C-alpha cells in the first residue's frame, strides 16, 4: 500500500503487443513507489523523454536488432535526467545526464548507460535531438554511407523530422542540391523556408512521383531512406548510376505484418528481382545501419563536427514538445501517423 | 564480288533481338572480305573468343550500363588475337594481344582496346578467364565488397563457373568456410573435389533451400551474387547481421521481360518492402558492380595477387572449349541454360 503523499513513480508499460498500428490500449500508466538506488546505482529523475520511431519495433516480439520490450515492462527510451541520489562515485545529485531510463518519472541506472552533460548546457533537449541519436543518425548515414559530392542531388524522406532536417542541411553544406519529402504543405513550407532545402514535396500530392521527377532533373545520387512506401517507389526510377541508399528506417512499414513475423501480403508483382537488376545495372549501393553500433567509433567526431554548426545556426531543427508523461502514448501514435513536425519530446519534469 | 580464294572474314552478327531466351535465329554468320588496317590501326586474327553472360544484355535494346549491339552488327566479345598487320608503332606482326574484337575471324583495332600479352605465355586462354575479366570480377567483388573474414561463411552461386570458381577458392585462402551452388551433381562433385570448396549444393534438388540452411549452420556472411532466382531466395533468410552481397550478375533473370524494358510480370507477393526491411534490421550491404569500371584502379593489383596463385596451383579453374567460330551461338545459348562448366571459350584459330 502506498500512502497518498509517498513520492510515486508513474511509468508507462507495454500492456499488450499491437497488431498493426499501436493504439492507446497497448499502453498502461502505472503508479509505483519511487525506487531507491543501491550501491553502484544512481536514481534518476526524468526531465525529457525522447519519442522515436524505432520504439515501434521494440513493441513487437518478432526478431530484430534489439530484444523486444516484454509485456508488462516499462517502454524503453532515451532521456535527459537529473541525478537525485548517487551510489556511484563520479555522479553527484544535481548532475544532468543523458540516459536510457524509458517512459517513467524515475529510473535506476548502474551507470553503464549514462553520459554526464556539460553543466550550463542551454538546450538540454538537444542532447536527444540534433546532438543526440537523430542528429548522429543523419550525420553517419549521410556522410559515412551516402557521401554526397558537390553538385549531386540528395533526396531526403521525412524532411521535417529530426533526422531528415539534419540530413538535408548537412548535404547542402556539402554542396549538394537537396530535395526533401514531407507530409503536407505546411511541413514542406517550413523545410524550404526555415531549413533552406532547395525544394520540398508533399508525398500526399496525387502527382507526387511526377513532382519528384521534375525536382530532380539530373536524377538522384543519394536517397536517405527512413520511410519506404511510396516515397521509395517514386525515388527508384530516378536513381543515378552509383547512387547510394543509406537505410536507417522504414516508418511506413513498421505496422506491416511482416515486421511482426507475419505473412507477406503485399500485392504483386514481385519487384524484388527487378530491384536486384537495378542494383546491378546502376551499380547501386544499398546499406542498412543501426546508429547504436557506431557510437564508440564515431560519436566524438560527430559532436566535434555538429556542435559548432548548431551553435552558429548553420543547422537548425524543429522541436515538437508534449507536456506530461501521461501524454506520451498518444504523441507516439501520432508520430507514426506523421502528425508531428520535428523532434518529438515529452517534457516529463522541469 | 569475292573470289573464292580471297581470304574471308567470317563474323557472327546480331540478326534480331531475342524475346526471352536467345535462339539460333537471333544470330547470322556472314562472310566478308578480310578488312585492311590503315594508319593508326592494326589487323588482328582471333585465336580465342570469350563467351560471357553479360553478352545477353548487349543483345537487348533496353537501357543498361553499355550500349546495345545494333541489329546487323558483329556481336561484341573479348578475344585473344595475333597481330597480322600493324599501322601502329609498338605493335608488330606476331604480337599476341588481349583485345575486344568480337565474334569474328579478323578485327581492326585503333589500339585503344589492346594489351600485349607476355611472349611465351603458356596458357593464352587464361587471359580471358582466371587472369582476365572473370577472375578480376571474382577478386574485386569478393575482396573489395564482400571482404570475408576468417571463420565467416561465404556462399557462391554458379560455383563451377569462371567467376564462382575463383571466388570460392579465394575465400578459402582468406580463411572462410565456402559453400558453392551449382547445377547438377557432376558440377557439384568437381567443385568439392577439384576446387576444394567445403560443400557444393545442387540448386536443382527439390530440398535445395533446406540443404543450404544445413550447410550454413552459422548463417551466411557473404553471398556472391551472379545468378538471382531461387538461389537468392534460399540465401535471403540465412543472411547474418552485417552480411555483404556483391552483385556482379543475375543470369537467371537475363531473359526476363523487365530486362528488355518490358512489364514486370513476376507473381506476388511483392517482396521488395520486406527485403528493404531485412537490409535495415540485419544491416545488410548490397552493392552492384561492373568490372570494366575498375580496371584502371585495380587490375594491376589483381594480376600481382592472382598470377602467383594460378601458377602455383593454389587457384584452379575449369575451361570449356568449343572448337570453331560457327559454334559460338549454340555454345552461348547453352551457357545461359547452365549447360557448361567452367570458363566458356571458343577456339577460333590456332
PDB file of N, CA and C in Angstrom, chain A residues 18-78:
ATOM      1  N   UNK A  18       0.917  -4.640 -30.154  1.00  0.00           N
ATOM      2  CA  UNK A  18      -0.003  -4.168 -31.203  1.00  0.00           C
ATOM      3  C   UNK A  18      -0.068  -5.154 -32.376  1.00  0.00           C
ATOM      4  N   UNK A  19      -1.220  -5.158 -32.999  1.00  0.00           N
ATOM      5  CA  UNK A  19      -1.355  -5.846 -34.278  1.00  0.00           C
ATOM      6  C   UNK A  19      -1.620  -4.741 -35.291  1.00  0.00           C
ATOM      7  N   UNK A  20      -0.633  -4.422 -36.104  1.00  0.00           N
ATOM      8  CA  UNK A  20      -0.745  -3.244 -36.961  1.00  0.00           C
ATOM      9  C   UNK A  20      -0.405  -1.996 -36.168  1.00  0.00           C
ATOM     10  N   UNK A  21      -1.144  -0.909 -36.427  1.00  0.00           N
ATOM     11  CA  UNK A  21      -0.834   0.354 -35.759  1.00  0.00           C
ATOM     12  C   UNK A  21      -1.118   0.240 -34.265  1.00  0.00           C
ATOM     13  N   UNK A  22      -0.206   0.754 -33.417  1.00  0.00           N
ATOM     14  CA  UNK A  22      -0.468   0.731 -31.971  1.00  0.00           C
ATOM     15  C   UNK A  22      -1.674   1.612 -31.627  1.00  0.00           C
ATOM     16  N   UNK A  23      -2.348   1.239 -30.547  1.00  0.00           N
ATOM     17  CA  UNK A  23      -3.452   2.051 -30.020  1.00  0.00           C
ATOM     18  C   UNK A  23      -3.162   2.344 -28.552  1.00  0.00           C
ATOM     19  N   UNK A  24      -3.971   3.221 -27.980  1.00  0.00           N
ATOM     20  CA  UNK A  24      -3.770   3.564 -26.563  1.00  0.00           C
ATOM     21  C   UNK A  24      -3.893   2.334 -25.674  1.00  0.00           C
ATOM     22  N   UNK A  25      -4.685   1.348 -26.122  1.00  0.00           N
ATOM     23  CA  UNK A  25      -4.890   0.146 -25.306  1.00  0.00           C
ATOM     24  C   UNK A  25      -3.619  -0.691 -25.178  1.00  0.00           C
ATOM     25  N   UNK A  26      -2.610  -0.439 -26.025  1.00  0.00           N
ATOM     26  CA  UNK A  26      -1.363  -1.184 -25.916  1.00  0.00           C
ATOM     27  C   UNK A  26      -0.464  -0.665 -24.787  1.00  0.00           C
ATOM     28  N   UNK A  27      -0.873   0.474 -24.184  1.00  0.00           N
ATOM     29  CA  UNK A  27      -0.062   1.095 -23.120  1.00  0.00           C
ATOM     30  C   UNK A  27      -0.868   1.141 -21.819  1.00  0.00           C
ATOM     31  N   UNK A  28      -0.165   1.167 -20.685  1.00  0.00           N
ATOM     32  CA  UNK A  28      -0.863   1.314 -19.405  1.00  0.00           C
ATOM     33  C   UNK A  28       0.004   2.173 -18.481  1.00  0.00           C
ATOM     34  N   UNK A  29      -0.629   3.164 -17.869  1.00  0.00           N
ATOM     35  CA  UNK A  29       0.069   4.015 -16.898  1.00  0.00           C
ATOM     36  C   UNK A  29      -0.050   3.371 -15.527  1.00  0.00           C
ATOM     37  N   UNK A  30       1.101   3.135 -14.893  1.00  0.00           N
ATOM     38  CA  UNK A  30       1.102   2.545 -13.553  1.00  0.00           C
ATOM     39  C   UNK A  30       1.731   3.535 -12.568  1.00  0.00           C
ATOM     40  N   UNK A  31       1.339   3.406 -11.312  1.00  0.00           N
ATOM     41  CA  UNK A  31       1.965   4.209 -10.252  1.00  0.00           C
ATOM     42  C   UNK A  31       2.580   3.252  -9.249  1.00  0.00           C
ATOM     43  N   UNK A  32       3.849   3.388  -9.018  1.00  0.00           N
ATOM     44  CA  UNK A  32       4.555   2.508  -8.085  1.00  0.00           C
ATOM     45  C   UNK A  32       5.437   3.407  -7.207  1.00  0.00           C
ATOM     46  N   UNK A  33       5.918   2.885  -6.092  1.00  0.00           N
ATOM     47  CA  UNK A  33       6.807   3.702  -5.261  1.00  0.00           C
ATOM     48  C   UNK A  33       8.073   4.047  -6.030  1.00  0.00           C
ATOM     49  N   UNK A  34       8.608   5.211  -5.741  1.00  0.00           N
ATOM     50  CA  UNK A  34       9.883   5.586  -6.355  1.00  0.00           C
ATOM     51  C   UNK A  34      10.940   4.592  -5.885  1.00  0.00           C
ATOM     52  N   UNK A  35      11.705   4.021  -6.817  1.00  0.00           N
ATOM     53  CA  UNK A  35      12.728   3.067  -6.397  1.00  0.00           C
ATOM     54  C   UNK A  35      13.865   3.786  -5.672  1.00  0.00           C
ATOM     55  N   UNK A  36      14.692   3.009  -4.979  1.00  0.00           N
ATOM     56  CA  UNK A  36      15.878   3.577  -4.330  1.00  0.00           C
ATOM     57  C   UNK A  36      17.117   3.009  -5.018  1.00  0.00           C
ATOM     58  N   UNK A  37      18.140   3.835  -5.063  1.00  0.00           N
ATOM     59  CA  UNK A  37      19.394   3.389  -5.686  1.00  0.00           C
ATOM     60  C   UNK A  37      20.252   2.711  -4.638  1.00  0.00           C
ATOM     61  N   UNK A  38      20.754   1.526  -4.929  1.00  0.00           N
ATOM     62  CA  UNK A  38      21.659   0.835  -4.013  1.00  0.00           C
ATOM     63  C   UNK A  38      23.103   1.186  -4.337  1.00  0.00           C
ATOM     64  N   UNK A  39      24.013   0.435  -3.774  1.00  0.00           N
ATOM     65  CA  UNK A  39      25.431   0.643  -4.057  1.00  0.00           C
ATOM     66  C   UNK A  39      25.661   0.356  -5.543  1.00  0.00           C
ATOM     67  N   UNK A  40      26.444   1.204  -6.207  1.00  0.00           N
ATOM     68  CA  UNK A  40      26.702   1.015  -7.625  1.00  0.00           C
ATOM     69  C   UNK A  40      25.539   1.433  -8.515  1.00  0.00           C
ATOM     70  N   UNK A  41      24.616   2.186  -7.945  1.00  0.00           N
ATOM     71  CA  UNK A  41      23.469   2.638  -8.733  1.00  0.00           C
ATOM     72  C   UNK A  41      23.223   4.133  -8.505  1.00  0.00           C
ATOM     73  N   UNK A  42      22.532   4.740  -9.449  1.00  0.00           N
ATOM     74  CA  UNK A  42      22.048   6.105  -9.244  1.00  0.00           C
ATOM     75  C   UNK A  42      20.539   6.126  -9.478  1.00  0.00           C
ATOM     76  N   UNK A  43      19.868   7.023  -8.753  1.00  0.00           N
ATOM     77  CA  UNK A  43      18.445   7.260  -9.005  1.00  0.00           C
ATOM     78  C   UNK A  43      18.329   8.515  -9.870  1.00  0.00           C
ATOM     79  N   UNK A  44      17.584   8.390 -10.958  1.00  0.00           N
ATOM     80  CA  UNK A  44      17.448   9.483 -11.922  1.00  0.00           C
ATOM     81  C   UNK A  44      16.015   9.978 -11.967  1.00  0.00           C
ATOM     82  N   UNK A  45      15.849  11.292 -12.056  1.00  0.00           N
ATOM     83  CA  UNK A  45      14.529  11.872 -12.277  1.00  0.00           C
ATOM     84  C   UNK A  45      14.470  12.352 -13.722  1.00  0.00           C
ATOM     85  N   UNK A  46      13.511  11.850 -14.464  1.00  0.00           N
ATOM     86  CA  UNK A  46      13.420  12.163 -15.893  1.00  0.00           C
ATOM     87  C   UNK A  46      12.990  13.605 -16.113  1.00  0.00           C
ATOM     88  N   UNK A  47      13.738  14.329 -16.916  1.00  0.00           N
ATOM     89  CA  UNK A  47      13.346  15.675 -17.329  1.00  0.00           C
ATOM     90  C   UNK A  47      12.719  15.632 -18.722  1.00  0.00           C
ATOM     91  N   UNK A  48      13.405  15.026 -19.669  1.00  0.00           N
ATOM     92  CA  UNK A  48      12.934  14.916 -21.054  1.00  0.00           C
ATOM     93  C   UNK A  48      12.958  13.449 -21.485  1.00  0.00           C
ATOM     94  N   UNK A  49      11.918  13.056 -22.175  1.00  0.00           N
ATOM     95  CA  UNK A  49      11.843  11.716 -22.783  1.00  0.00           C
ATOM     96  C   UNK A  49      11.772  11.892 -24.300  1.00  0.00           C
ATOM     97  N   UNK A  50      12.594  11.162 -25.009  1.00  0.00           N
ATOM     98  CA  UNK A  50      12.578  11.202 -26.472  1.00  0.00           C
ATOM     99  C   UNK A  50      11.612  10.142 -26.997  1.00  0.00           C
ATOM    100  N   UNK A  51      10.785  10.503 -27.984  1.00  0.00           N
ATOM    101  CA  UNK A  51       9.928   9.506 -28.651  1.00  0.00           C
ATOM    102  C   UNK A  51      10.447   9.327 -30.077  1.00  0.00           C
ATOM    103  N   UNK A  52      10.715   8.094 -30.453  1.00  0.00           N
ATOM    104  CA  UNK A  52      11.357   7.813 -31.745  1.00  0.00           C
ATOM    105  C   UNK A  52      10.699   6.620 -32.421  1.00  0.00           C
ATOM    106  N   UNK A  53      10.717   6.611 -33.760  1.00  0.00           N
ATOM    107  CA  UNK A  53      10.036   5.525 -34.496  1.00  0.00           C
ATOM    108  C   UNK A  53      10.537   4.123 -34.156  1.00  0.00           C
ATOM    109  N   UNK A  54      11.831   3.974 -33.804  1.00  0.00           N
ATOM    110  CA  UNK A  54      12.346   2.622 -33.551  1.00  0.00           C
ATOM    111  C   UNK A  54      11.582   1.919 -32.435  1.00  0.00           C
ATOM    112  N   UNK A  55      10.925   2.716 -31.558  1.00  0.00           N
ATOM    113  CA  UNK A  55      10.212   2.112 -30.422  1.00  0.00           C
ATOM    114  C   UNK A  55       9.077   1.200 -30.881  1.00  0.00           C
ATOM    115  N   UNK A  56       8.550   1.481 -32.075  1.00  0.00           N
ATOM    116  CA  UNK A  56       7.521   0.586 -32.621  1.00  0.00           C
ATOM    117  C   UNK A  56       8.057  -0.835 -32.746  1.00  0.00           C
ATOM    118  N   UNK A  57       9.322  -0.951 -33.176  1.00  0.00           N
ATOM    119  CA  UNK A  57       9.948  -2.269 -33.299  1.00  0.00           C
ATOM    120  C   UNK A  57      10.053  -2.982 -31.974  1.00  0.00           C
ATOM    121  N   UNK A  58      10.345  -2.216 -30.909  1.00  0.00           N
ATOM    122  CA  UNK A  58      10.516  -2.844 -29.597  1.00  0.00           C
ATOM    123  C   UNK A  58       9.189  -3.365 -29.043  1.00  0.00           C
ATOM    124  N   UNK A  59       8.069  -2.888 -29.584  1.00  0.00           N
ATOM    125  CA  UNK A  59       6.742  -3.347 -29.112  1.00  0.00           C
ATOM    126  C   UNK A  59       6.372  -4.710 -29.686  1.00  0.00           C
ATOM    127  N   UNK A  60       7.129  -5.166 -30.707  1.00  0.00           N
ATOM    128  CA  UNK A  60       6.820  -6.437 -31.371  1.00  0.00           C
ATOM    129  C   UNK A  60       7.745  -7.529 -30.854  1.00  0.00           C
ATOM    130  N   UNK A  61       7.234  -8.751 -30.889  1.00  0.00           N
ATOM    131  CA  UNK A  61       8.051  -9.881 -30.437  1.00  0.00           C
ATOM    132  C   UNK A  61       8.931 -10.426 -31.556  1.00  0.00           C
ATOM    133  N   UNK A  62       8.716  -9.965 -32.794  1.00  0.00           N
ATOM    134  CA  UNK A  62       9.458 -10.523 -33.930  1.00  0.00           C
ATOM    135  C   UNK A  62      10.950 -10.240 -33.782  1.00  0.00           C
ATOM    136  N   UNK A  63      11.810 -11.135 -34.303  1.00  0.00           N
ATOM    137  CA  UNK A  63      13.252 -10.941 -34.184  1.00  0.00           C
ATOM    138  C   UNK A  63      13.672  -9.625 -34.826  1.00  0.00           C
ATOM    139  N   UNK A  64      14.509  -8.882 -34.169  1.00  0.00           N
ATOM    140  CA  UNK A  64      15.013  -7.637 -34.713  1.00  0.00           C
ATOM    141  C   UNK A  64      16.417  -7.429 -34.162  1.00  0.00           C
ATOM    142  N   UNK A  65      16.943  -6.222 -34.318  1.00  0.00           N
ATOM    143  CA  UNK A  65      18.321  -5.980 -33.889  1.00  0.00           C
ATOM    144  C   UNK A  65      18.425  -5.761 -32.386  1.00  0.00           C
ATOM    145  N   UNK A  66      17.309  -5.605 -31.705  1.00  0.00           N
ATOM    146  CA  UNK A  66      17.330  -5.413 -30.254  1.00  0.00           C
ATOM    147  C   UNK A  66      16.190  -6.238 -29.677  1.00  0.00           C
ATOM    148  N   UNK A  67      16.335  -6.682 -28.425  1.00  0.00           N
ATOM    149  CA  UNK A  67      15.266  -7.517 -27.870  1.00  0.00           C
ATOM    150  C   UNK A  67      13.981  -6.703 -27.694  1.00  0.00           C
ATOM    151  N   UNK A  68      12.834  -7.353 -27.768  1.00  0.00           N
ATOM    152  CA  UNK A  68      11.579  -6.635 -27.570  1.00  0.00           C
ATOM    153  C   UNK A  68      11.386  -6.247 -26.105  1.00  0.00           C
ATOM    154  N   UNK A  69      10.540  -5.245 -25.887  1.00  0.00           N
ATOM    155  CA  UNK A  69      10.075  -4.943 -24.534  1.00  0.00           C
ATOM    156  C   UNK A  69       9.102  -6.053 -24.144  1.00  0.00           C
ATOM    157  N   UNK A  70       9.270  -6.612 -22.959  1.00  0.00           N
ATOM    158  CA  UNK A  70       8.331  -7.647 -22.510  1.00  0.00           C
ATOM    159  C   UNK A  70       6.991  -7.003 -22.148  1.00  0.00           C
ATOM    160  N   UNK A  71       5.912  -7.728 -22.362  1.00  0.00           N
ATOM    161  CA  UNK A  71       4.599  -7.218 -21.956  1.00  0.00           C
ATOM    162  C   UNK A  71       4.620  -7.020 -20.436  1.00  0.00           C
ATOM    163  N   UNK A  72       4.216  -5.845 -19.993  1.00  0.00           N
ATOM    164  CA  UNK A  72       4.262  -5.511 -18.569  1.00  0.00           C
ATOM    165  C   UNK A  72       5.481  -4.700 -18.173  1.00  0.00           C
ATOM    166  N   UNK A  73       6.492  -4.655 -19.060  1.00  0.00           N
ATOM    167  CA  UNK A  73       7.698  -3.875 -18.764  1.00  0.00           C
ATOM    168  C   UNK A  73       7.530  -2.416 -19.199  1.00  0.00           C
ATOM    169  N   UNK A  74       8.379  -1.563 -18.608  1.00  0.00           N
ATOM    170  CA  UNK A  74       8.363  -0.143 -18.966  1.00  0.00           C
ATOM    171  C   UNK A  74       8.861   0.022 -20.398  1.00  0.00           C
ATOM    172  N   UNK A  75       8.199   0.871 -21.168  1.00  0.00           N
ATOM    173  CA  UNK A  75       8.653   1.188 -22.521  1.00  0.00           C
ATOM    174  C   UNK A  75      10.043   1.821 -22.449  1.00  0.00           C
ATOM    175  N   UNK A  76      10.917   1.392 -23.369  1.00  0.00           N
ATOM    176  CA  UNK A  76      12.279   1.923 -23.381  1.00  0.00           C
ATOM    177  C   UNK A  76      12.324   3.289 -24.065  1.00  0.00           C
ATOM    178  N   UNK A  77      13.362   4.061 -23.779  1.00  0.00           N
ATOM    179  CA  UNK A  77      13.528   5.328 -24.460  1.00  0.00           C
ATOM    180  C   UNK A  77      14.664   6.143 -23.871  1.00  0.00           C
ATOM    181  N   UNK A  78      15.245   6.969 -24.707  1.00  0.00           N
ATOM    182  CA  UNK A  78      16.310   7.858 -24.270  1.00  0.00           C
ATOM    183  C   UNK A  78      15.743   9.014 -23.471  1.00  0.00           C
TER     184      UNK A  78
END
